[in-house]
Amino acid sequence: MSQDTTNSDTTTLGWDPTDPHGINPHDDDHHGHFVADYRMQVTILAILLAFTVVTVGFYNLEQWVEVSFGILLPKWVNIAGVMSIAVVKAVLVGAFFMQLKYDKVLNTFVILFCLFCVALFLGFAMIDLDDRGLVDPMKAGEIQAGGTGVGLNAAPADPRFAVDLAPKINTGGKSLVQYARLNGNKLHPGLNAYRDNPDMDEADFWSEFYGSHATHRDELDESNYFESLGFAHHDAVSTANASHPRHGITPGLFSDVDPAEGHSAGGEHATESHDDGH
Amino acid sequence: MSTLDAHAGHHDEGSYLSGPPGIIAHIWQWGTTVDHKKIGVMYLFAVLTMFFIGGMAAMAVRYDLLEPIRTQEVLNAAGELETVTSGEKLKELLGGITGDLSDVQIYNRAFTLHGAVMVFMFIVPSIPASLGNFFLPIMLGAKDVAFPRLNLLSWYIYVFGSLFGIMSILLGGVDTGWTFYTPYSTTTDADHWRVVLMVTAAFVLGFSSILTGLNFVVTVHKLRAPGMGWFDMPLMIWAIYATSIIQVLATPVIGITLLLLVFERIMHIGIFDPSMGGDPVLYQHFFWFYSHPVVYVMILPAMGIISEILTVHSRKHIFGYRAIAFSSLGIAGVSFLVWGHHIFTAMGELAAILFSGLTFLVAIPTAIKMFNWIATLYKGSIVVNTPMFYGLMFLFTFSIGGLTGLPLATLTTDLHLHDSYYVVAHFHYVMMGGTVIAFMGGIHHWWPKMFGKMYNERFAMLGAVLVFIGFNVTFFTQFFLGTRGMPRRYANYVDEFQTLHQISTYGSWILFAGFLVHLFVFIQSLLAGDKAPANPWGGLTLEWEAESPPIEHNFHHEPIVTHGPYDFETVVPPHWDPKDYPLPENGGQH
Amino acid sequence: MTMMTDTDTTNIPARILQSPKHWRNRPFAHHWRTGDEEFDAAKLGMWLFLSTEILLFAGIFCGYAIFRLLYPEAWANGSHYLDWRFGAANTAVLLVSSWTAANSVRLAQLDKQFWFKINIVITIICAALFLFIKLKFEYLAKLPAGKAPGTFFSYPFAHDPHEPLWWSLYYIGTGLHAFHVIVGAILFAVVLWRAFRYQSYGPTQYTLVENSALYWHIVDVIWIFLFPLLYLIH
């Protein structure tokens, strides 16, 4: 770093190369910038990766508990569990990687107020899910499984309502899922191979799916595909986590089992699905 | 105390308006400027142009409503019965360019155009981007905003977004209403991608809004002059600060909403479509989560202007500075809690009750401000010139607008009034009677400072009087139309409503005349107005210390603030001779 | 805390040392009193922008929450289509890249130019890796099978009638996030280019590095929430 070994160009520098302030000599307070500690950052990274493992472990634990002990965990367990771990990870990233802990409080306040607005948005919008038909019975229609039963190609009420931009699909009044199921062979010619060769990847996946999942969907097995794979047995399933038919005065939106509808929900569900699409 | 030299003339910095010789160089300078004043002036001309376009659409809407559309069989000259349709005024007027569209279809496009241009291209950027850009740094004693290049980017994004909107209009326009409610907007006539273009315009304009808001928040935090604490700032700054917070937080939600709308239209993702399990009312929740706070973006800067005008032109200290400052923040905060009141008739009961109660809450900080302004006027030395007249007009029209919001916030009455002309009258009273009136007042108040020219006071006052009369005639009648059941966005109506509609339309012509007078006053002022002094009204905020028009860097030396913004009782205004400004004998006691 | 810098200018060619874009030669803008004020203001501005990004994704999370409440089976089914191992791998990749981004800020503050550039490069590589995993093993594995958004949906083995809704939200959520990953990678590419060409970043001038790293961390945080919500529904 001796000056005399440098060529004449460096002597035209307006500043001393050893002075870290460079051209801004009055920047005395930049010593206030917090420089993170390398070890601290690596530790935080390790903790974050560990929490990722915990999250995945929690998920697998839930699966295992359900299958092994037959307990049906309520929905909120999953949400609460993985979300709380995610919140901890986000706080760690924010406080240490983004250095909110060492920064001016205003920055933290900005982000906290933003999160408050997000909570308002989600919270208030979700409050509106129920009670729609109480004031005006006209709005108490049922949102049925599969939608209104009118497919994507129902005749429009008015020519101005003709769907133009989306790819034209004539589902003949069926829901998109039913249509795809019935026409799987036409849409994906290669899928015929699944019937002939059950060792294909798709079957493997579904085998694992049925093996690890506590509920069955046989009532929707219209083409008897899964029956042909050997999954022909029915297990009685709790409808605790099932969707109710939604209508304007559905009570108990947030409770897992609705006593008034526990039976009918399952029954309606089954009959609806058999009635549609044939 | 002014920090300007008494012999400031020996500084040979020209005003910000003087530029390099040569028209190309001049245009290039304005096109690449990072000077907040030039950007503010460009925004001013742009928003006023948009106001004109939106206003012409409004004139078309009102013109069509002069007569209801009736199909009758009449005897023609040959003595035969023939079917004649009367009242299709827009089709007669515009049939040449609109081709096959029916009169009702033209009307639908006209009110959508009016709404979309007025909301997205005029009123949201109006005060913050024009007067705010110009005066926020000067009032703070700064040389520029925090991020000058970002400011220029905001301007170009605004231009770019507006071009999308204009393209949509030129291709035939959109008839969904400016609110783009599903399912109509996701399934309607898709020729030429008009809906997508207009939605994209709104999306892009949102970015301009966000960046401007961001710039202002950082400027207020970081660039205040020495001696200016938070409670020494003019109330205009508090208002713009609260506005900017809303802009930053609310606008991204309209961004994602419009994005989802475009995907729903192009790919039919199903989120707003019941046939796929979605919910069209969810769109309304998403849309109004932004669009309700944005109406407070519209009104808060207007309230800031009123604080400035009323104090300066009555030469009186503001009553309740902190109350007004905190009310601005309070309005901004509560504005996020009330969006459901646009959806009352489609919502569930529990949520409706909640939103109704919260909506009543927002009236409180607003009322605090109104009462404080009236108290400010009490025992002031009031001079009713054009800005002051607009300020007083604001107190009248905005009160009506705010109070008529209460029946709309009440669930029971809203059932009757929802989507009627009562709503139209209400929001025009707050948006036009509030924001536009205050904007006009602000333009006249700061015109001498911005352009260094005075305007013709008598003709400006004439324009203001015409605006006042025209505005009230146009919109007060609409309250009656609404309570009697006239629905909004309807081109046709039963005969009983015709008289009121005609009165409203004639009022709109008076209003238009008023704005025309203002236009001529502005042009005359720019071309041949008297040179303006640095402080024509005797204001005490920092912009009146700068020259008219200000130099490039706003101030010759960084100002040091030694008095409050409204200390009229103890401080001689900058550039005023103490002989011309006798301080009150009781010196500060009011 | 003492600042230990690696200020060794002997090996840096004069062309770079004298460039007005070198970090020692870059002044702060004229309307600021000190460079520190400019830096703090830029950071505050960036935090405000990050809050807009969070609110942008809030719309997607809101739609997700509402439809998960309404159609829990469709959501559970949909989640089972996703292989959590790829999601976890992507999470790990983003966390590592977050670490290297934070590290690069530290290294710019210490004027350790070589390691600074290495960390930026690793961050960009991680971004590319994230996109590669997402594209190859997820999108390109699903789209041909018919698991597509909106009317492109044609997967015959779907069970619940509302699965197309799930797929739409999945693609929009992860697609918008991938777009932000690309933007973040471009920001870091700009930083890298300027670091190589002009050595633009050092202890007194590292604003763009800091802000790019902040942006990247938000991208990471959003993925931290997207991952369990999409992949780990029980």
Tab-separated table of N, CA and C in Angstrom, chain A residues 18-140:
chain	number	residue	atom	x	y	z
A	18	THR	N	-6.335	4.906	1.965
A	18	THR	CA	-6.510	4.153	3.196
A	18	THR	C	-7.661	4.704	4.026
A	19	ASP	N	-8.253	5.787	3.559
A	19	ASP	CA	-9.350	6.373	4.343
A	19	ASP	C	-10.668	5.745	3.877
A	20	PRO	N	-11.321	5.037	4.758
A	20	PRO	CA	-12.550	4.366	4.318
A	20	PRO	C	-13.695	5.324	3.983
A	21	HIS	N	-13.530	6.604	4.297
A	21	HIS	CA	-14.648	7.495	4.008
A	21	HIS	C	-14.678	7.926	2.548
A	22	GLY	N	-13.515	7.752	1.876
A	22	GLY	CA	-13.533	8.104	0.457
A	22	GLY	C	-13.840	9.578	0.238
A	23	ILE	N	-14.751	9.820	-0.665
A	23	ILE	CA	-15.000	11.204	-1.064
A	23	ILE	C	-15.908	11.901	-0.079
A	24	ASN	N	-16.520	11.165	0.796
A	24	ASN	CA	-17.483	11.764	1.723
A	24	ASN	C	-16.847	11.885	3.102
A	25	PRO	N	-15.964	12.866	3.274
A	25	PRO	CA	-15.166	12.921	4.497
A	25	PRO	C	-15.965	13.246	5.735
A	26	HIS	N	-17.170	13.804	5.556
A	26	HIS	CA	-17.906	14.191	6.753
A	26	HIS	C	-18.893	13.120	7.189
A	27	ASP	N	-18.735	11.933	6.614
A	27	ASP	CA	-19.675	10.872	6.970
A	27	ASP	C	-19.235	10.201	8.251
A	28	ASP	N	-19.180	10.984	9.308
A	28	ASP	CA	-18.635	10.402	10.536
A	28	ASP	C	-19.574	9.417	11.171
A	29	ASP	N	-20.848	9.621	10.951
A	29	ASP	CA	-21.759	8.761	11.701
A	29	ASP	C	-22.074	7.455	10.998
A	30	HIS	N	-21.336	7.114	9.962
A	30	HIS	CA	-21.626	5.816	9.368
A	30	HIS	C	-21.133	4.695	10.245
A	31	HIS	N	-20.350	5.045	11.282
A	31	HIS	CA	-20.010	3.990	12.231
A	31	HIS	C	-21.237	3.473	12.947
A	32	GLY	N	-22.367	4.194	12.798
A	32	GLY	CA	-23.598	3.719	13.396
A	32	GLY	C	-24.213	2.566	12.636
A	33	HIS	N	-23.712	2.295	11.416
A	33	HIS	CA	-24.284	1.178	10.683
A	33	HIS	C	-23.908	-0.116	11.367
A	34	PHE	N	-24.915	-0.903	11.602
A	34	PHE	CA	-24.651	-2.164	12.283
A	34	PHE	C	-24.075	-3.164	11.294
A	35	VAL	N	-22.952	-3.765	11.650
A	35	VAL	CA	-22.376	-4.821	10.819
A	35	VAL	C	-22.677	-6.145	11.494
A	36	ALA	N	-23.333	-7.019	10.764
A	36	ALA	CA	-23.754	-8.276	11.392
A	36	ALA	C	-22.554	-9.164	11.677
A	37	ASP	N	-22.773	-10.025	12.624
A	37	ASP	CA	-21.723	-10.972	12.995
A	37	ASP	C	-21.904	-12.247	12.182
A	38	TYR	N	-20.822	-12.724	11.614
A	38	TYR	CA	-20.897	-13.908	10.749
A	38	TYR	C	-21.462	-15.115	11.478
A	39	ARG	N	-20.996	-15.313	12.677
A	39	ARG	CA	-21.441	-16.495	13.425
A	39	ARG	C	-22.918	-16.399	13.731
A	40	MET	N	-23.359	-15.180	14.037
A	40	MET	CA	-24.774	-15.014	14.346
A	40	MET	C	-25.620	-15.391	13.138
A	41	GLN	N	-25.181	-14.963	11.956
A	41	GLN	CA	-25.972	-15.252	10.766
A	41	GLN	C	-26.016	-16.742	10.483
A	42	VAL	N	-24.896	-17.413	10.635
A	42	VAL	CA	-24.878	-18.847	10.369
A	42	VAL	C	-25.771	-19.573	11.368
A	43	THR	N	-25.725	-19.108	12.617
A	43	THR	CA	-26.587	-19.737	13.628
A	43	THR	C	-28.057	-19.571	13.259
A	44	ILE	N	-28.405	-18.379	12.837
A	44	ILE	CA	-29.799	-18.134	12.471
A	44	ILE	C	-30.187	-19.026	11.291
A	45	LEU	N	-29.298	-19.157	10.329
A	45	LEU	CA	-29.598	-20.028	9.195
A	45	LEU	C	-29.841	-21.450	9.663
A	46	ALA	N	-28.971	-21.910	10.580
A	46	ALA	CA	-29.143	-23.268	11.080
A	46	ALA	C	-30.479	-23.430	11.782
A	47	ILE	N	-30.839	-22.425	12.567
A	47	ILE	CA	-32.126	-22.491	13.267
A	47	ILE	C	-33.277	-22.534	12.266
A	48	LEU	N	-33.184	-21.706	11.223
A	48	LEU	CA	-34.246	-21.675	10.219
A	48	LEU	C	-34.382	-23.020	9.530
A	49	LEU	N	-33.265	-23.607	9.156
A	49	LEU	CA	-33.331	-24.915	8.498
A	49	LEU	C	-33.903	-25.950	9.453
A	50	ALA	N	-33.515	-25.830	10.726
A	50	ALA	CA	-34.065	-26.762	11.714
A	50	ALA	C	-35.577	-26.618	11.800
A	51	PHE	N	-36.051	-25.372	11.793
A	51	PHE	CA	-37.493	-25.176	11.869
A	51	PHE	C	-38.204	-25.708	10.632
A	52	THR	N	-37.516	-25.631	9.495
A	52	THR	CA	-38.123	-26.223	8.297
A	52	THR	C	-38.309	-27.714	8.504
A	53	VAL	N	-37.292	-28.335	9.048
A	53	VAL	CA	-37.400	-29.769	9.342
A	53	VAL	C	-38.546	-30.019	10.311
A	54	VAL	N	-38.673	-29.145	11.312
A	54	VAL	CA	-39.754	-29.305	12.294
A	54	VAL	C	-41.120	-29.193	11.620
A	55	THR	N	-41.230	-28.239	10.709
A	55	THR	CA	-42.511	-28.058	10.020
A	55	THR	C	-42.901	-29.311	9.262
A	56	VAL	N	-41.949	-29.803	8.490
A	56	VAL	CA	-42.233	-31.001	7.714
A	56	VAL	C	-42.503	-32.176	8.638
A	57	GLY	N	-41.736	-32.213	9.737
A	57	GLY	CA	-41.955	-33.272	10.700
A	57	GLY	C	-43.335	-33.211	11.323
A	58	PHE	N	-43.789	-32.007	11.593
A	58	PHE	CA	-45.130	-31.842	12.167
A	58	PHE	C	-46.183	-32.395	11.224
A	59	TYR	N	-45.997	-32.078	9.970
A	59	TYR	CA	-46.948	-32.554	8.960
A	59	TYR	C	-46.968	-34.078	8.906
A	60	ASN	N	-45.779	-34.650	8.845
A	60	ASN	CA	-45.711	-36.117	8.782
A	60	ASN	C	-46.217	-36.759	10.065
A	61	LEU	N	-45.979	-36.063	11.172
A	61	LEU	CA	-46.463	-36.576	12.447
A	61	LEU	C	-47.985	-36.637	12.451
A	62	GLU	N	-48.593	-35.586	11.917
A	62	GLU	CA	-50.053	-35.588	11.842
A	62	GLU	C	-50.549	-36.774	11.043
A	63	GLN	N	-49.926	-36.985	9.906
A	63	GLN	CA	-50.323	-38.120	9.064
A	63	GLN	C	-50.214	-39.432	9.839
A	64	TRP	N	-49.067	-39.564	10.488
A	64	TRP	CA	-48.783	-40.826	11.175
A	64	TRP	C	-49.781	-41.058	12.304
A	65	VAL	N	-50.076	-39.975	13.042
A	65	VAL	CA	-51.008	-40.095	14.160
A	65	VAL	C	-52.389	-40.517	13.656
A	66	GLU	N	-52.799	-39.922	12.557
A	66	GLU	CA	-54.124	-40.272	12.031
A	66	GLU	C	-54.191	-41.723	11.592
A	67	VAL	N	-53.159	-42.130	10.894
A	67	VAL	CA	-53.208	-43.489	10.353
A	67	VAL	C	-53.042	-44.526	11.455
A	68	SER	N	-52.082	-44.255	12.369
A	68	SER	CA	-51.788	-45.283	13.365
A	68	SER	C	-52.880	-45.399	14.407
A	69	PHE	N	-53.357	-44.262	14.895
A	69	PHE	CA	-54.295	-44.314	15.996
A	69	PHE	C	-55.721	-44.065	15.560
A	70	GLY	N	-55.906	-43.731	14.312
A	70	GLY	CA	-57.264	-43.490	13.830
A	70	GLY	C	-57.916	-42.247	14.401
A	71	ILE	N	-57.142	-41.379	15.035
A	71	ILE	CA	-57.722	-40.134	15.553
A	71	ILE	C	-57.875	-39.175	14.386
A	72	LEU	N	-58.986	-38.530	14.341
A	72	LEU	CA	-59.148	-37.513	13.304
A	72	LEU	C	-58.867	-36.158	13.936
A	73	LEU	N	-57.743	-35.592	13.552
A	73	LEU	CA	-57.385	-34.307	14.134
A	73	LEU	C	-58.226	-33.208	13.513
A	74	PRO	N	-58.698	-32.284	14.324
A	74	PRO	CA	-59.465	-31.185	13.743
A	74	PRO	C	-58.599	-30.334	12.818
A	75	LYS	N	-59.271	-29.629	11.897
A	75	LYS	CA	-58.544	-28.866	10.889
A	75	LYS	C	-57.591	-27.859	11.477
A	76	TRP	N	-58.006	-27.232	12.579
A	76	TRP	CA	-57.218	-26.101	13.027
A	76	TRP	C	-55.860	-26.544	13.566
A	77	VAL	N	-55.690	-27.791	13.913
A	77	VAL	CA	-54.397	-28.241	14.436
A	77	VAL	C	-53.313	-28.045	13.401
A	78	ASN	N	-53.637	-28.450	12.180
A	78	ASN	CA	-52.660	-28.303	11.113
A	78	ASN	C	-52.320	-26.840	10.888
A	79	ILE	N	-53.371	-26.020	10.761
A	79	ILE	CA	-53.131	-24.601	10.469
A	79	ILE	C	-52.334	-23.968	11.588
A	80	ALA	N	-52.799	-24.176	12.824
A	80	ALA	CA	-52.120	-23.524	13.945
A	80	ALA	C	-50.670	-23.970	14.034
A	81	GLY	N	-50.462	-25.265	13.886
A	81	GLY	CA	-49.105	-25.777	14.031
A	81	GLY	C	-48.143	-25.230	12.998
A	82	VAL	N	-48.466	-25.429	11.707
A	82	VAL	CA	-47.489	-25.011	10.704
A	82	VAL	C	-47.386	-23.494	10.626
A	83	MET	N	-48.502	-22.799	10.876
A	83	MET	CA	-48.435	-21.340	10.807
A	83	MET	C	-47.594	-20.756	11.931
A	84	SER	N	-47.690	-21.345	13.117
A	84	SER	CA	-46.900	-20.757	14.205
A	84	SER	C	-45.410	-20.950	13.936
A	85	ILE	N	-45.047	-22.105	13.394
A	85	ILE	CA	-43.635	-22.285	13.058
A	85	ILE	C	-43.229	-21.305	11.956
A	86	ALA	N	-44.112	-21.125	10.991
A	86	ALA	CA	-43.789	-20.182	9.910
A	86	ALA	C	-43.617	-18.776	10.453
A	87	VAL	N	-44.466	-18.397	11.410
A	87	VAL	CA	-44.353	-17.053	11.987
A	87	VAL	C	-43.010	-16.901	12.693
A	88	VAL	N	-42.597	-17.948	13.439
A	88	VAL	CA	-41.310	-17.863	14.130
A	88	VAL	C	-40.184	-17.686	13.111
A	89	LYS	N	-40.246	-18.458	12.010
A	89	LYS	CA	-39.197	-18.328	11.000
A	89	LYS	C	-39.188	-16.933	10.396
A	90	ALA	N	-40.388	-16.424	10.115
A	90	ALA	CA	-40.457	-15.090	9.503
A	90	ALA	C	-39.893	-14.043	10.461
A	91	VAL	N	-40.208	-14.188	11.743
A	91	VAL	CA	-39.695	-13.208	12.717
A	91	VAL	C	-38.175	-13.294	12.774
A	92	LEU	N	-37.622	-14.509	12.724
A	92	LEU	CA	-36.172	-14.639	12.746
A	92	LEU	C	-35.541	-13.985	11.526
A	93	VAL	N	-36.124	-14.255	10.364
A	93	VAL	CA	-35.576	-13.631	9.154
A	93	VAL	C	-35.660	-12.120	9.270
A	94	GLY	N	-36.815	-11.637	9.728
A	94	GLY	CA	-36.991	-10.184	9.812
A	94	GLY	C	-36.068	-9.549	10.828
A	95	ALA	N	-35.945	-10.170	11.976
A	95	ALA	CA	-35.180	-9.520	13.037
A	95	ALA	C	-33.678	-9.605	12.787
A	96	PHE	N	-33.227	-10.734	12.272
A	96	PHE	CA	-31.779	-10.912	12.196
A	96	PHE	C	-31.226	-10.752	10.794
A	97	PHE	N	-31.869	-11.382	9.805
A	97	PHE	CA	-31.333	-11.199	8.458
A	97	PHE	C	-31.634	-9.801	7.930
A	98	MET	N	-32.861	-9.334	8.174
A	98	MET	CA	-33.208	-7.991	7.724
A	98	MET	C	-32.810	-6.946	8.753
A	99	GLN	N	-32.282	-7.385	9.860
A	99	GLN	CA	-31.700	-6.515	10.871
A	99	GLN	C	-32.685	-5.536	11.481
A	100	LEU	N	-33.936	-5.959	11.591
A	100	LEU	CA	-34.911	-5.073	12.233
A	100	LEU	C	-34.556	-4.848	13.696
A	101	LYS	N	-33.923	-5.848	14.305
A	101	LYS	CA	-33.593	-5.748	15.715
A	101	LYS	C	-32.588	-4.633	15.950
A	102	TYR	N	-31.753	-4.369	14.944
A	102	TYR	CA	-30.680	-3.411	15.166
A	102	TYR	C	-30.956	-2.096	14.454
A	103	ASP	N	-32.132	-1.983	13.919
A	103	ASP	CA	-32.429	-0.855	13.054
A	103	ASP	C	-33.318	0.132	13.798
A	104	LYS	N	-33.681	1.200	13.097
A	104	LYS	CA	-34.604	2.137	13.710
A	104	LYS	C	-35.962	1.462	13.905
A	105	VAL	N	-36.632	1.838	14.976
A	105	VAL	CA	-37.915	1.209	15.300
A	105	VAL	C	-38.956	1.501	14.229
A	106	LEU	N	-38.782	2.614	13.529
A	106	LEU	CA	-39.781	2.999	12.526
A	106	LEU	C	-39.966	1.909	11.485
A	107	ASN	N	-38.868	1.272	11.082
A	107	ASN	CA	-38.982	0.225	10.067
A	107	ASN	C	-39.821	-0.940	10.574
A	108	THR	N	-39.585	-1.320	11.823
A	108	THR	CA	-40.395	-2.399	12.405
A	108	THR	C	-41.856	-1.989	12.458
A	109	PHE	N	-42.082	-0.739	12.824
A	109	PHE	CA	-43.456	-0.276	12.936
A	109	PHE	C	-44.152	-0.310	11.588
A	110	VAL	N	-43.426	0.061	10.532
A	110	VAL	CA	-44.008	0.027	9.184
A	110	VAL	C	-44.513	-1.382	8.881
A	111	ILE	N	-43.660	-2.373	9.152
A	111	ILE	CA	-44.050	-3.722	8.757
A	111	ILE	C	-45.148	-4.265	9.674
A	112	LEU	N	-45.119	-3.862	10.939
A	112	LEU	CA	-46.165	-4.357	11.841
A	112	LEU	C	-47.518	-3.777	11.452
A	113	PHE	N	-47.532	-2.500	11.077
A	113	PHE	CA	-48.799	-1.896	10.679
A	113	PHE	C	-49.324	-2.559	9.406
A	114	CYS	N	-48.401	-2.868	8.512
A	114	CYS	CA	-48.790	-3.570	7.291
A	114	CYS	C	-49.428	-4.916	7.640
A	115	LEU	N	-48.816	-5.647	8.567
A	115	LEU	CA	-49.370	-6.950	8.932
A	115	LEU	C	-50.721	-6.794	9.606
A	116	PHE	N	-50.888	-5.718	10.347
A	116	PHE	CA	-52.186	-5.456	10.950
A	116	PHE	C	-53.246	-5.270	9.863
A	117	CYS	N	-52.888	-4.545	8.804
A	117	CYS	CA	-53.833	-4.358	7.700
A	117	CYS	C	-54.155	-5.693	7.042
A	118	VAL	N	-53.158	-6.549	6.890
A	118	VAL	CA	-53.406	-7.864	6.300
A	118	VAL	C	-54.385	-8.643	7.167
A	119	ALA	N	-54.170	-8.582	8.487
A	119	ALA	CA	-55.071	-9.301	9.394
A	119	ALA	C	-56.492	-8.754	9.285
A	120	LEU	N	-56.624	-7.436	9.186
A	120	LEU	CA	-57.942	-6.813	9.015
A	120	LEU	C	-58.612	-7.348	7.755
A	121	PHE	N	-57.860	-7.346	6.685
A	121	PHE	CA	-58.365	-7.748	5.383
A	121	PHE	C	-58.897	-9.173	5.445
A	122	LEU	N	-58.029	-10.094	5.890
A	122	LEU	CA	-58.449	-11.480	5.938
A	122	LEU	C	-59.578	-11.687	6.930
A	123	GLY	N	-59.443	-11.074	8.096
A	123	GLY	CA	-60.424	-11.298	9.140
A	123	GLY	C	-61.819	-10.831	8.757
A	124	PHE	N	-61.901	-9.572	8.333
A	124	PHE	CA	-63.222	-9.037	8.039
A	124	PHE	C	-63.834	-9.707	6.809
A	125	ALA	N	-63.015	-10.047	5.828
A	125	ALA	CA	-63.584	-10.693	4.650
A	125	ALA	C	-64.144	-12.062	5.020
A	126	MET	N	-63.454	-12.766	5.948
A	126	MET	CA	-63.916	-14.091	6.301
A	126	MET	C	-65.153	-14.057	7.173
A	127	ILE	N	-65.403	-12.943	7.837
A	127	ILE	CA	-66.606	-12.856	8.652
A	127	ILE	C	-67.839	-12.908	7.771
A	128	ASP	N	-67.681	-12.535	6.516
A	128	ASP	CA	-68.840	-12.429	5.641
A	128	ASP	C	-69.300	-13.766	5.104
A	129	LEU	N	-68.657	-14.863	5.495
A	129	LEU	CA	-68.979	-16.122	4.841
A	129	LEU	C	-70.347	-16.659	5.222
A	130	ASP	N	-70.838	-16.197	6.343
A	130	ASP	CA	-72.063	-16.802	6.846
A	130	ASP	C	-73.198	-15.792	6.773
A	131	ASP	N	-74.353	-16.204	7.123
A	131	ASP	CA	-75.492	-15.311	7.352
A	131	ASP	C	-75.958	-14.560	6.132
A	132	ARG	N	-75.563	-14.955	4.946
A	132	ARG	CA	-75.940	-14.083	3.829
A	132	ARG	C	-77.434	-14.069	3.601
A	133	GLY	N	-78.106	-15.164	3.918
A	133	GLY	CA	-79.523	-15.190	3.579
A	133	GLY	C	-80.430	-14.633	4.653
A	134	LEU	N	-79.848	-14.183	5.780
A	134	LEU	CA	-80.710	-13.798	6.894
A	134	LEU	C	-81.558	-12.583	6.570
A	135	VAL	N	-80.958	-11.623	5.890
A	135	VAL	CA	-81.706	-10.391	5.614
A	135	VAL	C	-82.575	-10.573	4.372
A	136	ASP	N	-81.995	-11.194	3.373
A	136	ASP	CA	-82.696	-11.283	2.096
A	136	ASP	C	-82.688	-12.734	1.659
A	137	PRO	N	-83.803	-13.401	1.765
A	137	PRO	CA	-83.824	-14.835	1.460
A	137	PRO	C	-83.388	-15.152	0.035
A	138	MET	N	-83.454	-14.147	-0.803
A	138	MET	CA	-83.051	-14.407	-2.184
A	138	MET	C	-81.592	-14.836	-2.252
A	139	LYS	N	-80.800	-14.387	-1.280
A	139	LYS	CA	-79.378	-14.690	-1.343
A	139	LYS	C	-79.048	-16.006	-0.667
A	140	ALA	N	-80.080	-16.736	-0.213
A	140	ALA	CA	-79.808	-17.957	0.545
A	140	ALA	C	-79.730	-19.170	-0.359
